[in-house]
């Protein structure tokens, strides 16, 4: 019987706030055995990061451990009783932390290897430079990075490389425990798979314990041995990963598992029986790209492509790709925020570049947008109803105050919000999910013909994603609005869309109806994307990757575009 | 790091020259929009001295001819540009016939000495204090510095100067009231002269430091708070680095970068000195020169001094452009 590497006993953490004491973590007890990987899963605010920071004794003020014990290692060191200096030495030396924000975790003005050396020197005192060099090179090599990466500055690395550097840092002093706080949440699926597998491999090599903090059940199923499900600071379920995923006991765990949309899985949507009338007028296509391309300096963000969305029948067209694929560039071209470098963007047959003032206003009313960040979309000075009211009046839709009020209430109800609770609030009083639904409601009030939704759910908690996507789907299904859905999430694209375009480095890799493109991908890039999705199913292993993600992706650049079937009312082509 | 590519240097130099040229042109245009005729002012000054002036019209004409005011504007402009390039700003109209360049050459070292010392001191004190205001391990006393810095920043330097003068000079007789050096010492490279200069410069410098350190301290505090929230600072703590090392290498080193840009812009402006501080301490620097020139409508001196200010600003920005990539690896010598 081995003794646990970490023991949490009745751990409670409080945050005194002006509104009273907030119990962030309540009576949490948990043991982690050496070599085991434990996943802390839960929504934001569930206390998973707070617990991790308490183990490091790095709780942000005024957070405090109210009661309980944290014991580290075989000798059961009482973490809470360590002196400042001993705690400093325990950090990295005995327990290391791999942070969430890979993009920003390294000091921008220091070379990568210097940031590994200062960690060693801080724990072992003055060390010979050649020895430091040897150890940093070895650590970088252990995460699959070349030694010369150490000589670079952080801004010269990709997001995946930075996260690997952080992993190399975390293992450089062979700790007893690694805490990885959502280490891949900023990375795309392909890189996520590489980084996660690197992390689990080095963890196995040094035989330490690992806490993986996250909210993605699929990623957990593929990465950890045990799951600890947290809700509102309480440990609601803890046990073997397989056992919890196959037979979840707590209703919250069941929710977490069932709320993950799966490719080919059951749909979370309930389409209406009768199709609504289209909003469209006139014979011209609603939106059309004519040989549109976009360059930024020497970089081609979007290679020439043409498409026509007729809009006779409302449809959802998904544009899928990794960051940097050109999908958001397409969105801003469609909204006329950005002029194309060549070609024309046409709205009902009229070139966006030459719209008059009145036509421009008409275009703005009829083409609405939902963006990624629901926090940045509201002016914090105004109450929510002002944000809804203003465009409604501005576009001349209001027939008096009562009518405006009625329209606001209807729109709120359409997205499942109670207008009495919501409308008189300030944006900061609402959750991210509520805000994003309000943005959808705001768009709905203007009865647009087209909605451009750019990553509308990537910043809201997993349990709310399905609800918001349902709201968006209803815009098409009940209100006859065509939608361009820009996303990196293949599973949701599979469920909501009528047609899918997979973009890779500004080129169309594969396009067609979702059943073909995502259900049965033929293009190697689409296949790679689908293979990289972690399934919340322990019987469906992730597979192992060889080589590194960057070179794997480079080979795909020149593969020809694959068109996989057509649908009525939408045509797509690349320029000859 | 590494060497500076020649193309980058050339482009920066072109920008520098363009800036100076445009500014010099503006300096030339603006006084010409004013309805004041400098020749008439000089005549007025003569009249004030002598009571009446014979042949007023003739004198006016000869003055205009002497200063080239009769030439077509374009000729005046081209002459001006030629002169400016050679630092020839003509003759002062107030202290006729001293060349403006002599007046500036006499005043500039005093101001540069006073201002470089006081601004450098405030830069270091202010930034160090601002950094310590944020650092969690600072002594509690440092937190008191926040309101103090705010109060001192809102005091005009003329008031701080007068107060210091009143208490330290008039009451306690620790420092001389006015002047740049003692009347009994001979100017020159001697130790006694240097002592006298420092002794006289102390109060003006202190009155500037007292009211300007808050600007840097509060600015630095804001930057430090941002850096404190950065992920790399958190990771530095999680790496078990020593707190002082984190403060210096991770926090101050990053937070100071925008302050250095601000410092470069200040360096240019400080040539003008703290006009009023120099005035009340009767310190013979650029500030006093500009102050007197404005009172006397002494166009050539105003032009010359403004030109020097712009040249200094452009030069310091140019220098910062060159050094910045050495202190921030994210910035490259490009284009």
mmCIF file of C-alpha atoms in Angstrom, chain A residues 117 120-121 124-132 135:
data_model
loop_
_atom_site.group_PDB
_atom_site.id
_atom_site.type_symbol
_atom_site.label_atom_id
_atom_site.label_comp_id
_atom_site.label_asym_id
_atom_site.label_seq_id
_atom_site.Cartn_x
_atom_site.Cartn_y
_atom_site.Cartn_z
ATOM 1 C CA UNK A 117 17.465 28.521 -15.195
ATOM 2 C CA UNK A 120 16.737 25.951 -10.844
ATOM 3 C CA UNK A 121 18.946 28.613 -9.289
ATOM 4 C CA UNK A 124 19.620 24.922 -5.761
ATOM 5 C CA UNK A 125 21.668 28.084 -5.472
ATOM 6 C CA UNK A 126 24.472 29.002 -7.828
ATOM 7 C CA UNK A 127 24.817 26.424 -10.552
ATOM 8 C CA UNK A 128 27.377 26.027 -13.292
ATOM 9 C CA UNK A 129 26.158 27.490 -16.611
ATOM 10 C CA UNK A 130 27.000 24.375 -18.617
ATOM 11 C CA UNK A 131 24.997 22.312 -16.142
ATOM 12 C CA UNK A 132 22.025 24.687 -16.426
ATOM 13 C CA UNK A 135 19.279 20.517 -17.891
#
